[in-house]
Short mmCIF file of C-alpha atoms and ligand atoms in Angstrom, two decimals:
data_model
loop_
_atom_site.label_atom_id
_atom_site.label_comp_id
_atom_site.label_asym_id
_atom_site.label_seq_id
_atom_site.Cartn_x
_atom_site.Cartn_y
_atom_site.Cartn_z
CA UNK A 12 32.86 17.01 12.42
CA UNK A 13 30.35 14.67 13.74
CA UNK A 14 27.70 13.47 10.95
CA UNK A 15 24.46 14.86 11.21
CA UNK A 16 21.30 12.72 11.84
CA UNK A 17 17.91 11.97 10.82
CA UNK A 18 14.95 10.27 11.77
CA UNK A 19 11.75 9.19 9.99
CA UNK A 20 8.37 8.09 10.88
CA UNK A 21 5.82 6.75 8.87
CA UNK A 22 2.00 6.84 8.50
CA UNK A 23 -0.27 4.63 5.85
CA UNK A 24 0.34 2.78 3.23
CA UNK A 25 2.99 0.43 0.89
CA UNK A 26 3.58 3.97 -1.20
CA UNK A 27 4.12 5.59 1.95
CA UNK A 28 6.53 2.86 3.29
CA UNK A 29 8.37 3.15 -0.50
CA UNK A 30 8.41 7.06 -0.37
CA UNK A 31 9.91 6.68 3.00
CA UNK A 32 12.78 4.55 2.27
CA UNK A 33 13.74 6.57 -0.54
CA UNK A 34 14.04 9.58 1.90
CA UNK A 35 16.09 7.71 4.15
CA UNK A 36 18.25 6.45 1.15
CA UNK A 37 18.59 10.27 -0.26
CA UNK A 38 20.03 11.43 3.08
CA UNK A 39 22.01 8.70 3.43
CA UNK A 40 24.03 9.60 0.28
CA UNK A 41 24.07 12.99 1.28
CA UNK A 42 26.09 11.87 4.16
CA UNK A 43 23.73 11.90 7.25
CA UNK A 44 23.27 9.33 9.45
CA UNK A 45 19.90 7.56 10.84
CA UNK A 46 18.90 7.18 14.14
CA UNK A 47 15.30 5.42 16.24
CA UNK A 48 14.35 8.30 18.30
CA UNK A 49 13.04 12.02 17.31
CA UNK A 50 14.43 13.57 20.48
CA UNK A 51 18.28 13.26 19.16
CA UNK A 52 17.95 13.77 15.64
CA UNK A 53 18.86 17.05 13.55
CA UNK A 54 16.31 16.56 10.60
CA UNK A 55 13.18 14.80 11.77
CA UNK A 56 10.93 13.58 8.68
CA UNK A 57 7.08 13.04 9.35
CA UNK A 58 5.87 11.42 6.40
CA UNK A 59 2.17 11.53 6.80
CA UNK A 60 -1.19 9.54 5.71
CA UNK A 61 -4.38 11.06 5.29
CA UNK A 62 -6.78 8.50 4.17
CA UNK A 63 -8.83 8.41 6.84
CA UNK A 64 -9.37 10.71 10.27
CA UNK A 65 -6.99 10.68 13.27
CA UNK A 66 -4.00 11.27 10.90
CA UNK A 67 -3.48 14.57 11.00
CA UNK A 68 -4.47 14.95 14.77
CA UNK A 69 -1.24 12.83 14.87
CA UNK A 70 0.89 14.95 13.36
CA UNK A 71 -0.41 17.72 15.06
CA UNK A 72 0.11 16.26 18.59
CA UNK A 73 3.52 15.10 17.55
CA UNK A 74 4.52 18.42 16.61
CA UNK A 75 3.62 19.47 19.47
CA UNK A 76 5.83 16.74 21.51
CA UNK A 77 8.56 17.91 19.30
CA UNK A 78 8.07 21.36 19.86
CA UNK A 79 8.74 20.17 24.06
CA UNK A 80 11.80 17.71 23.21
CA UNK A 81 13.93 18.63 20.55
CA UNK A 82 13.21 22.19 19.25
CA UNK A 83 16.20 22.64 17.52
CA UNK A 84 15.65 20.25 14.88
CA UNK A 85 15.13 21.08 11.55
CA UNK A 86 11.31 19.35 11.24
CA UNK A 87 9.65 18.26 7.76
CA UNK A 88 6.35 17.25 7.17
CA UNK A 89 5.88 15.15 3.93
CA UNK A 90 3.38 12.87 2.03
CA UNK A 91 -0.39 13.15 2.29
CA UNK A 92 -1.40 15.33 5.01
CA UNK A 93 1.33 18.04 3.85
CA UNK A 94 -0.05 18.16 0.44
CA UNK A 95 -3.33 19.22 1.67
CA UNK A 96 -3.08 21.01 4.30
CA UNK A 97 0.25 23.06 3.97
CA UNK A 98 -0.93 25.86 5.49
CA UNK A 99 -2.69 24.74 8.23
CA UNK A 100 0.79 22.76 9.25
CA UNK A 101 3.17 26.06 8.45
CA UNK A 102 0.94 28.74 10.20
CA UNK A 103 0.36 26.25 13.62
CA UNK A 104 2.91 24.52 13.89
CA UNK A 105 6.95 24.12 14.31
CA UNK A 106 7.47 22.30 11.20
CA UNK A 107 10.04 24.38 9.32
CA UNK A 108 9.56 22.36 5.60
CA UNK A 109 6.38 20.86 4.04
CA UNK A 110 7.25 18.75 0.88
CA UNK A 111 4.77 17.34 -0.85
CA UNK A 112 3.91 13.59 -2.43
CA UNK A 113 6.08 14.36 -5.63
CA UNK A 114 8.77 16.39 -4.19
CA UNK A 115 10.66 14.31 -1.93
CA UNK A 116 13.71 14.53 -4.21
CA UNK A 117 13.96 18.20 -3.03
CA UNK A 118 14.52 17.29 0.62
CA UNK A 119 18.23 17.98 0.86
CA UNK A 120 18.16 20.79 -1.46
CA UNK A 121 15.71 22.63 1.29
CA UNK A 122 17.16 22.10 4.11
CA UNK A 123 20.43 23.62 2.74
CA UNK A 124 18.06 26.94 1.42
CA UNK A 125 16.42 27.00 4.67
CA UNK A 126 16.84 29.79 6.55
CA UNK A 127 14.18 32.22 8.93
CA UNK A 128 11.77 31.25 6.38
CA UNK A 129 9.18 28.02 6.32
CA UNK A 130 9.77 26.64 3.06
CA UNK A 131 6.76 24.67 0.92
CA UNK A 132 6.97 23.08 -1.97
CA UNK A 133 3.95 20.83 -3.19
CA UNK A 134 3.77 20.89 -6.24
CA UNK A 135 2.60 17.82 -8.79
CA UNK A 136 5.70 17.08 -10.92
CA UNK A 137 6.09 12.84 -10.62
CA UNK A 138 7.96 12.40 -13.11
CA UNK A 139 10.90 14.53 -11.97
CA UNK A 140 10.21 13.08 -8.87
CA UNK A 141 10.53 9.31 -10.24
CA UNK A 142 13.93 10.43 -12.16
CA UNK A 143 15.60 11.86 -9.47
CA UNK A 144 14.51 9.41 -6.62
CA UNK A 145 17.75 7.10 -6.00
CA UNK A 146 16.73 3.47 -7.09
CA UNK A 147 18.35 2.01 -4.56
CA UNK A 148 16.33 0.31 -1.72
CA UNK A 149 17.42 0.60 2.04
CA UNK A 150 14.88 -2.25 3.64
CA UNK A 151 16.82 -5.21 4.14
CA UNK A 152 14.06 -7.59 3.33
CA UNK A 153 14.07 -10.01 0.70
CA UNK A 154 11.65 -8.07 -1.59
CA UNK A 155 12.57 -5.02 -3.82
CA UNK A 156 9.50 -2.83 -3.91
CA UNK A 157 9.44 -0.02 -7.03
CA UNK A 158 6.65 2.32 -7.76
CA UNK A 159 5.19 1.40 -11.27
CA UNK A 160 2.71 4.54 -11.27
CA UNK A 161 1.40 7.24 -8.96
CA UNK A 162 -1.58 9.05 -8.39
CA UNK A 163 -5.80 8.05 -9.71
CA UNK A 164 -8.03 9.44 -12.00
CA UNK A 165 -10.76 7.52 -10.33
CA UNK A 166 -12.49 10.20 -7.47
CA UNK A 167 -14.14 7.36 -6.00
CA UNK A 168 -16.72 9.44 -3.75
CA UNK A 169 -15.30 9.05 -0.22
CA UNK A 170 -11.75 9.58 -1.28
CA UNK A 171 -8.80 11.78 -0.65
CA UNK A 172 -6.41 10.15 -2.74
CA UNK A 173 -6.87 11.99 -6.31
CA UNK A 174 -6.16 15.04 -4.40
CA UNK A 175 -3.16 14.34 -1.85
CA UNK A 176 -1.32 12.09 -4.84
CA UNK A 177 -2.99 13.65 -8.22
CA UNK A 178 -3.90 12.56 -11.58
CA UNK A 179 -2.13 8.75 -12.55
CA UNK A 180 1.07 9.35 -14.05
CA UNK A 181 2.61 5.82 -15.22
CA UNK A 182 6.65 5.42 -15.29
CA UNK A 183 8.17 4.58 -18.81
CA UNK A 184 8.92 0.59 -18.64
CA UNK A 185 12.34 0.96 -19.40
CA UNK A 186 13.19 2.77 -16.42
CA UNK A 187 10.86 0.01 -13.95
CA UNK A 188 12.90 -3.04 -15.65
CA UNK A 189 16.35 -1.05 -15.27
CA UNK A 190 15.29 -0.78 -11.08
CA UNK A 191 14.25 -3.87 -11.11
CA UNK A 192 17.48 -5.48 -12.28
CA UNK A 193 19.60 -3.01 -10.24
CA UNK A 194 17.52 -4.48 -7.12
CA UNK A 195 17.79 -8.17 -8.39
CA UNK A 196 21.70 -7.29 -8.85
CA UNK A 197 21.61 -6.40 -5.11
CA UNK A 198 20.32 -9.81 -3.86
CA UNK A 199 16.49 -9.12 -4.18
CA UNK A 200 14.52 -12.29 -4.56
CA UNK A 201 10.95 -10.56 -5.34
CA UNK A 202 9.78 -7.66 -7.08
CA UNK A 203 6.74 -6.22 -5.74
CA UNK A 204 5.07 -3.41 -7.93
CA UNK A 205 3.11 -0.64 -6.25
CA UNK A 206 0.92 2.17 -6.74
CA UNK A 207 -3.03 3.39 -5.47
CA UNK A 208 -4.09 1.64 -9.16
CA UNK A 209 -1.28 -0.42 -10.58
CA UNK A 210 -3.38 -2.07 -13.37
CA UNK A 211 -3.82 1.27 -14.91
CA UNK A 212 -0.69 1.34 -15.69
CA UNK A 213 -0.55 2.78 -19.29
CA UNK A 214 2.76 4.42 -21.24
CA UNK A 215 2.68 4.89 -25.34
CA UNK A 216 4.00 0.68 -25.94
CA UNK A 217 2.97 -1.11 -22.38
CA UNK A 218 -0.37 -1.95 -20.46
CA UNK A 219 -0.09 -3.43 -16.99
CA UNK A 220 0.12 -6.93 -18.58
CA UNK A 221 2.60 -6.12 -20.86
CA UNK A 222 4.77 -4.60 -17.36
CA UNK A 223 3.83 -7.96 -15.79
CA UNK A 224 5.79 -10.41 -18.65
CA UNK A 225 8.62 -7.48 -18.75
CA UNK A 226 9.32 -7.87 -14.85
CA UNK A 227 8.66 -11.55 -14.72
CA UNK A 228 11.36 -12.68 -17.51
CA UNK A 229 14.26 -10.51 -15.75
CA UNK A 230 16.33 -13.38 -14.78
CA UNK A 231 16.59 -13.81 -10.88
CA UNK A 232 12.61 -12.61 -10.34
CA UNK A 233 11.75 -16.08 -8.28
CA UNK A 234 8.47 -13.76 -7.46
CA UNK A 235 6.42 -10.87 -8.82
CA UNK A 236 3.47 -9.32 -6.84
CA UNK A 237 1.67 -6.18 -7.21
CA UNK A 238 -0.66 -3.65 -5.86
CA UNK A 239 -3.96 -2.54 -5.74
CA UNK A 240 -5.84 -2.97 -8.43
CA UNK A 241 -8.91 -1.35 -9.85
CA UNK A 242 -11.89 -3.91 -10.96
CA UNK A 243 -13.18 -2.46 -13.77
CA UNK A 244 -9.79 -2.08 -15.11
CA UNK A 245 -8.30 -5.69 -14.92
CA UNK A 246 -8.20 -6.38 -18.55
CA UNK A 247 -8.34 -10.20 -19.64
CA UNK A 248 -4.64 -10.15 -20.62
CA UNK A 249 -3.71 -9.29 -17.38
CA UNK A 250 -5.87 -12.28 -15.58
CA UNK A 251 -4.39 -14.34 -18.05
CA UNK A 252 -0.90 -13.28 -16.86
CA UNK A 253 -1.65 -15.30 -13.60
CA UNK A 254 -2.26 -18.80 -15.92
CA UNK A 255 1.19 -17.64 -17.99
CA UNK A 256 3.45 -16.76 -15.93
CA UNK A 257 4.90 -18.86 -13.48
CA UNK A 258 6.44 -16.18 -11.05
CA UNK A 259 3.85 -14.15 -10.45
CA UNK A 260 2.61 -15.13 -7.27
CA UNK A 261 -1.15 -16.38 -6.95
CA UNK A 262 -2.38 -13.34 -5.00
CA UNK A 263 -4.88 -10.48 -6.08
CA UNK A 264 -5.32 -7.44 -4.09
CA UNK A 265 -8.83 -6.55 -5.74
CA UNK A 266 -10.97 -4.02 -3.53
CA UNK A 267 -14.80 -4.34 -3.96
CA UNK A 268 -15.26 -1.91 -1.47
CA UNK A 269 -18.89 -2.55 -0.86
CA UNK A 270 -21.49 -5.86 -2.45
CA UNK A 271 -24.39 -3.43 -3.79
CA UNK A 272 -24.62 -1.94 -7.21
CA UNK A 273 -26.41 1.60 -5.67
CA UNK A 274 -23.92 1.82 -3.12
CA UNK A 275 -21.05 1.46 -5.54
CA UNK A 276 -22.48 3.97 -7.70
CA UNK A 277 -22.77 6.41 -4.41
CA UNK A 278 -19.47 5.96 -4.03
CA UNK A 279 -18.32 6.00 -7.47
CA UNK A 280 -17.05 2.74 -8.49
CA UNK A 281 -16.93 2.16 -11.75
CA UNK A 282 -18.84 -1.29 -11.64
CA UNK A 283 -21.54 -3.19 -10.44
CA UNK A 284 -21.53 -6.60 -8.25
CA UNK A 285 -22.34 -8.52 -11.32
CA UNK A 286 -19.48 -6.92 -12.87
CA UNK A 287 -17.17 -7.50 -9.75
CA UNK A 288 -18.12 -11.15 -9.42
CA UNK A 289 -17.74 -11.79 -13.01
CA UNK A 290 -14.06 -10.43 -13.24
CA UNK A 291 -13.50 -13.16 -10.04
CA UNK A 292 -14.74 -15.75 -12.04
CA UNK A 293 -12.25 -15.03 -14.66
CA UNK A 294 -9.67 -14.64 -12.09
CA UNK A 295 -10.51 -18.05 -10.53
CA UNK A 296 -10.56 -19.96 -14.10
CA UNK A 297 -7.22 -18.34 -14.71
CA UNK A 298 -5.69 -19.51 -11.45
CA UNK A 299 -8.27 -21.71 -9.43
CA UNK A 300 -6.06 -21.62 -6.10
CA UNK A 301 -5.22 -17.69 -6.07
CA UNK A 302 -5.68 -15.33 -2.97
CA UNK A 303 -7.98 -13.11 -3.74
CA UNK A 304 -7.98 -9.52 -1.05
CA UNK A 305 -10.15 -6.73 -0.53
CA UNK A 306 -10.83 -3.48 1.22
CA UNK A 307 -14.30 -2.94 2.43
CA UNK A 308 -15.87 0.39 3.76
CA UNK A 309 -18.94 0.01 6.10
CA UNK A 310 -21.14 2.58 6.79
CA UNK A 311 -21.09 5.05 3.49
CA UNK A 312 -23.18 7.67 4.20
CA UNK A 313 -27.01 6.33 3.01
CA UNK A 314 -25.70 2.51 3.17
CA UNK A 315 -29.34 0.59 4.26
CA UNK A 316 -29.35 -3.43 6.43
CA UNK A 317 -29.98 -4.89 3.53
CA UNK A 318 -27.49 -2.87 1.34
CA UNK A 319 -24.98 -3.76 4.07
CA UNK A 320 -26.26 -7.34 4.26
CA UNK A 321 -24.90 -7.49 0.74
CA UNK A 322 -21.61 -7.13 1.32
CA UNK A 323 -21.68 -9.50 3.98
CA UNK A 324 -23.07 -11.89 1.22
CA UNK A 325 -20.28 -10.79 -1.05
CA UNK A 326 -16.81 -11.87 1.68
CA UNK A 327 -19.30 -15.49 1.51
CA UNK A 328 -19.39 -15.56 -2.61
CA UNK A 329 -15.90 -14.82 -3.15
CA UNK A 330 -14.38 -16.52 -0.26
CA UNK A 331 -11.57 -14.24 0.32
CA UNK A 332 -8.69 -14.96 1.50
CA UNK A 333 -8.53 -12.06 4.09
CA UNK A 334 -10.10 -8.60 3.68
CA UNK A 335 -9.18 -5.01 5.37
CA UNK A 336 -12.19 -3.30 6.36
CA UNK A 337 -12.79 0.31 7.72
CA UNK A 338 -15.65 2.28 8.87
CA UNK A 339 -16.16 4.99 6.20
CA UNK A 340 -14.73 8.14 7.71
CA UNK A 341 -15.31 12.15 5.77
CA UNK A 342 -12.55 13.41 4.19
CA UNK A 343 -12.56 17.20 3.84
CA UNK A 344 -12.77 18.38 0.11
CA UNK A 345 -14.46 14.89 -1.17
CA UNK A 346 -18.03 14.64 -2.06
CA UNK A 347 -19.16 12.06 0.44
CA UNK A 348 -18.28 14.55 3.35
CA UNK A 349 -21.25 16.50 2.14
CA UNK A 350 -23.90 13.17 2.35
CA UNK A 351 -25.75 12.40 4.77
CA UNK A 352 -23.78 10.94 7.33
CA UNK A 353 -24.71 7.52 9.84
CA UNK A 354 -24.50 7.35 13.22
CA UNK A 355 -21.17 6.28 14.65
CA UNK A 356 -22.92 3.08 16.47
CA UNK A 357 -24.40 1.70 13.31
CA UNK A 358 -20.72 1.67 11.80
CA UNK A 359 -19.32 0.34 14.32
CA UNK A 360 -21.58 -2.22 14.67
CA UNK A 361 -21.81 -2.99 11.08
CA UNK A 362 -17.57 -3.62 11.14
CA UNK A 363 -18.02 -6.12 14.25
CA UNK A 364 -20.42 -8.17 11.76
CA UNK A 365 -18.07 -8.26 8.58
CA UNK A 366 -15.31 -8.66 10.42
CA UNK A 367 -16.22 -11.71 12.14
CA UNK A 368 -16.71 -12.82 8.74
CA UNK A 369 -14.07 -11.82 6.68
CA UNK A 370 -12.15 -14.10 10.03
CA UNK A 371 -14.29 -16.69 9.17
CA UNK A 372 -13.47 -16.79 5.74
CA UNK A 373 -9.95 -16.15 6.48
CA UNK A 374 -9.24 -19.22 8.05
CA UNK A 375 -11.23 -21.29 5.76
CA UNK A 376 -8.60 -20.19 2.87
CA UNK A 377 -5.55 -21.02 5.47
CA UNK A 378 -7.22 -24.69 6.99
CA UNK A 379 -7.00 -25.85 3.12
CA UNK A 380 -3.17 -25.73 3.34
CA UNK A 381 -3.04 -28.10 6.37
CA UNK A 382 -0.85 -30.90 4.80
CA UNK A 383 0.26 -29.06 2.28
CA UNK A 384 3.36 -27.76 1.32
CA UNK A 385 4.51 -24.37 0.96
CA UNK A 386 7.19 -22.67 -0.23
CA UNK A 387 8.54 -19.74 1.64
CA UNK A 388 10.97 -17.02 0.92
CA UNK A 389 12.84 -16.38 4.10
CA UNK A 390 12.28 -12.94 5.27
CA UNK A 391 14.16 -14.06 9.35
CA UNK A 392 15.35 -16.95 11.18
CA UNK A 393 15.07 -15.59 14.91
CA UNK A 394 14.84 -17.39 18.31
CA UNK A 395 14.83 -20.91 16.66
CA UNK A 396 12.22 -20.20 14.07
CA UNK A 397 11.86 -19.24 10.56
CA UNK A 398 9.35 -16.49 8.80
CA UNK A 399 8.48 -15.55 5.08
CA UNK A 400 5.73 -15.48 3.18
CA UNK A 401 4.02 -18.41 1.47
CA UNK A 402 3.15 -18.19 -2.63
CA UNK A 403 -0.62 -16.91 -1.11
CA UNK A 404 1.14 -14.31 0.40
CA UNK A 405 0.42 -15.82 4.06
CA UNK A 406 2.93 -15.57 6.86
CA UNK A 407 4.45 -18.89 7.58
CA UNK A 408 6.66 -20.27 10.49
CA UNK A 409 8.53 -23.18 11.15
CA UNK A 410 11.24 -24.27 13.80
CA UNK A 411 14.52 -23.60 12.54
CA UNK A 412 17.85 -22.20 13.52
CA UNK A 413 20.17 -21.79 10.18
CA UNK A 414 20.24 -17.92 9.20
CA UNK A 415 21.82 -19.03 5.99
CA UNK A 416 18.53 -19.80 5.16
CA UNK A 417 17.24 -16.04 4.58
CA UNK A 418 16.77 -14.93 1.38
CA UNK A 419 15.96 -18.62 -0.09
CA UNK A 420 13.14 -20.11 -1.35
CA UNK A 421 12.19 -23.64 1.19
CA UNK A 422 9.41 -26.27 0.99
CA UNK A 423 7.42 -26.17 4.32
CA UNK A 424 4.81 -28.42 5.67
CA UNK A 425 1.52 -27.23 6.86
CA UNK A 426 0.41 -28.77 10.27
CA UNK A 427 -1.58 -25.76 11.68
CA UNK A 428 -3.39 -22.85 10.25
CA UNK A 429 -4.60 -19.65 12.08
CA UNK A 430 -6.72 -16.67 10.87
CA UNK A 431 -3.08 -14.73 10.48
CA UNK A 432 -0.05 -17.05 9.88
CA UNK A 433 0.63 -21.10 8.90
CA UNK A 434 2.73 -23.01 10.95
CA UNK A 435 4.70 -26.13 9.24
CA UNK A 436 7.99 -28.20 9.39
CA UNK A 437 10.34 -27.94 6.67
CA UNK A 438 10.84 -30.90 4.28
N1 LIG B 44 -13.14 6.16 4.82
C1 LIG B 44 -12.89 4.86 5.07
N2 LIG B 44 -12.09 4.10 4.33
C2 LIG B 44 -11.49 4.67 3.28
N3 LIG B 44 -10.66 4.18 2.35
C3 LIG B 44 -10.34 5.17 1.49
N4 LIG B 44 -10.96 6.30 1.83
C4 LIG B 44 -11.70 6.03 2.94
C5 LIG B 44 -12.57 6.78 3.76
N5 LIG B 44 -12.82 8.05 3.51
C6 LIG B 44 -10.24 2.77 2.31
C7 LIG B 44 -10.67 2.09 1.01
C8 LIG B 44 -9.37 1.94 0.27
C9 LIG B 44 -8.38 1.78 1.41
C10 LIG B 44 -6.97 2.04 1.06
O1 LIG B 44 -8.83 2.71 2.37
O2 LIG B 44 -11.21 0.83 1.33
O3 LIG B 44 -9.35 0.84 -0.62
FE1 LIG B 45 -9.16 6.39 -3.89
FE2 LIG B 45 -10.93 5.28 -5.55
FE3 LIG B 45 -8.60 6.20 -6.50
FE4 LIG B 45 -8.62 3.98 -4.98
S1 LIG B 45 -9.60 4.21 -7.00
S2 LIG B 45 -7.19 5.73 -4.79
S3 LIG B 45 -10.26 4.44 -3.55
S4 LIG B 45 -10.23 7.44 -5.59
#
């Protein structure tokens, strides 16, 4: 009998990326097979985002495209959007499963049960989730991604997050630095630690800085990254971690999300500018040349010029490296749908200005390297050139033809820098 198939698409973020490969490598060992299009496959997986709007309008309008093409399939809707809005998705639409953020592991068990019935299962169990995930990866790339924790006890004010991933729940350490190894054993080169607020990481025995010096002695960790963080929450130890340890990679993912105090506290961030900028400083003394990131939202509902002026004066202070930045958009169920809310033009004109910024900035941070040298893990060597990323976490090219060359560590030249990628010869 012919193996069945499945295919998955994915919506959002890193988490949603991890979650996604562990579905594919569940179904893998239960003997199905993938393929790239939704029109052949048996079991089509729509793992969904919901941070902002237009996500679930895309699920709905690719249900309905699925409804036309390939009816027959047996249809799940995961991840955010399904945890939310379950019944929204099982009374309008073909989907015949919803799973939700912490039941993934339940995926082959419910398509066996199904039968005339929709089935829905969202409820908030991560840690059975996290011990019966397989901890296998099935990315090729040259980094081994693992979820550290899940979930934020934060309700920043605009935010859906608390409510499609729950309350943080942080995995034992033992079980991260067993994955970790069993992906290093595999021929991983980095380990790259995720979750919405990885420096609350907190068990019984570890912080997040104690996690940090557990990863980065494994042997065979050339790199360590993580992601995001929460300001008010990077402790000292854990800034100190980028002077100490000389595989973590000098790159901080720290999202201000807006440069006034009264804004912040509209939205619920649990700091104030001062505050933010002082935790930079730190971070710069620690490691004077690091990346430092951040996510910006423009146009929170009550957000003044001037207020907004100040975050423009913030991406100048810090001199980030690069910045994602998104008009604010109301989530249903959070308290910032219920503000006041701006007109669409002032947002959008507000993210022209910081944008053009943040790309100013941006290329500042990648002109320094001109002359410098790199040193890239290969990620691909196609059509006669090579691509990884940089310690600064920057894309980087240079001519080159050997493919042994993926999955090592080489010194590159800088001779030209753009707002998105370095170009360089290898030395
Ligand atoms: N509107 C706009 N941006 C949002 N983000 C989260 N919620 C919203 C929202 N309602 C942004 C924040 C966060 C990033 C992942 O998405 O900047 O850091
Ligand atoms: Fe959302 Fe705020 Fe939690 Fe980040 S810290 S996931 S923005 S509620």
């Amino acid at each position: 009998m012919q193996n069945k198939t499945f295919y998955i698409k994915t919506w959002g973020c890193q988490m949603n990326v991890y979650d996604s490969d562990k579905i594919k490598t569940l179904l893998l060992q239960h003997g199905y097979s993938a393929v790239e299009d939704e029109k052949t496959a048996d079991v089509i997986v729509l793992n969904t985002c919901s941070i902002r709007e237009n996500a679930s309008e895309k699920l709905f309008s690719l249900l309905g495209r699925i409804k036309k093409t390939n009816p027959n399939a047996i249809t799940i809707v995961a991840g955010c959007v399904a945890q939310v809005e379950s019944k929204k998705i099982t009374k309008n639409t073909i989907a015949d499963i919803v799973v939700g953020t912490h039941m993934y592991h339940k995926i082959p068990q419910l398509i066996a049960e199904l039968k005339e019935e929709k089935l829905v299962d969202i409820e908030f169990k991560p840690y059975e989730k996290f011990d019966s995930l397989p901890v296998d990866q099935e990315s090729s790339t040259q980094t081994g991604y693992i979820a550290i924790q899940e979930g934020c006890n934060h309700f920043c004010t605009y935010c859906i997050v608390p409510f499609t991933r729950g309350r943080e729940y942080s995995r034992p350490a033992e079980d991260i630095v067993a994955e970790a190894k069993h992906l290093i054993s595999k021929g991983k080169k980095e380990i790259f630690l995720l979750g919405q607020n990885v420096n609350c990481y907190k068990t019984d025995n570890d912080d997040f800085a104690d996690l940090l010096y557990k990863v980065a002695e494994i042997p065979g960790v050339e790199r360590l990254r993580y992601m995001t963080s929460y300001p008010s929450d990077m402790t000292d130890r854990a800034i100190e971690a980028h002077k100490n340890i000389p595989n973590l990679m000098p790159y901080m993912h720290l999202p201000a999300q807006a440069g006034d105090s009264d804004v912040l506290k509209s939205m619920n961030r649990e700091y104030t500018v001062e505050e933010y900028l002082e935790k930079i400083d730190l971070v710069y003394k620690a490691r004077p040349d690091i990346a430092i990131t951040s996510d910006f939202i423009v146009g929170f509902p009550g957000e003044t010029e001037e207020q907004f002026q100040r975050t423009v004066e913030l991406v100048k202070k810090v001199k980030y490296a690069s910045c994602y930045s998104f008009k604010y958009s109301p989530r249903p169920g959070t308290p910032a749908e219920k503000m006041e809310q701006m007109p669409e033009e002032i947002k959008e004109k507000r993210l022209a200005i910081l944008q053009a910024t943040i790309k100013e900035y941006q290329q500042k941070f990648n002109n320094k390297f001109i002359g410098k040298t790199v040193h890239v893990l290969v990620e691909k060597v196609e059509n006669g050139q090579l691509n990884g990323r940089g310690e600064h976490f920057q894309s980087v090219f240079a001519n080159n033809e050997d493919k042994s060359l993926v999955g090592s560590i080489v010194a590159v030249k800088i001779t030209s820098a753009g707002t998105n990628s370095l170009t360089g010869e290898l030395v």
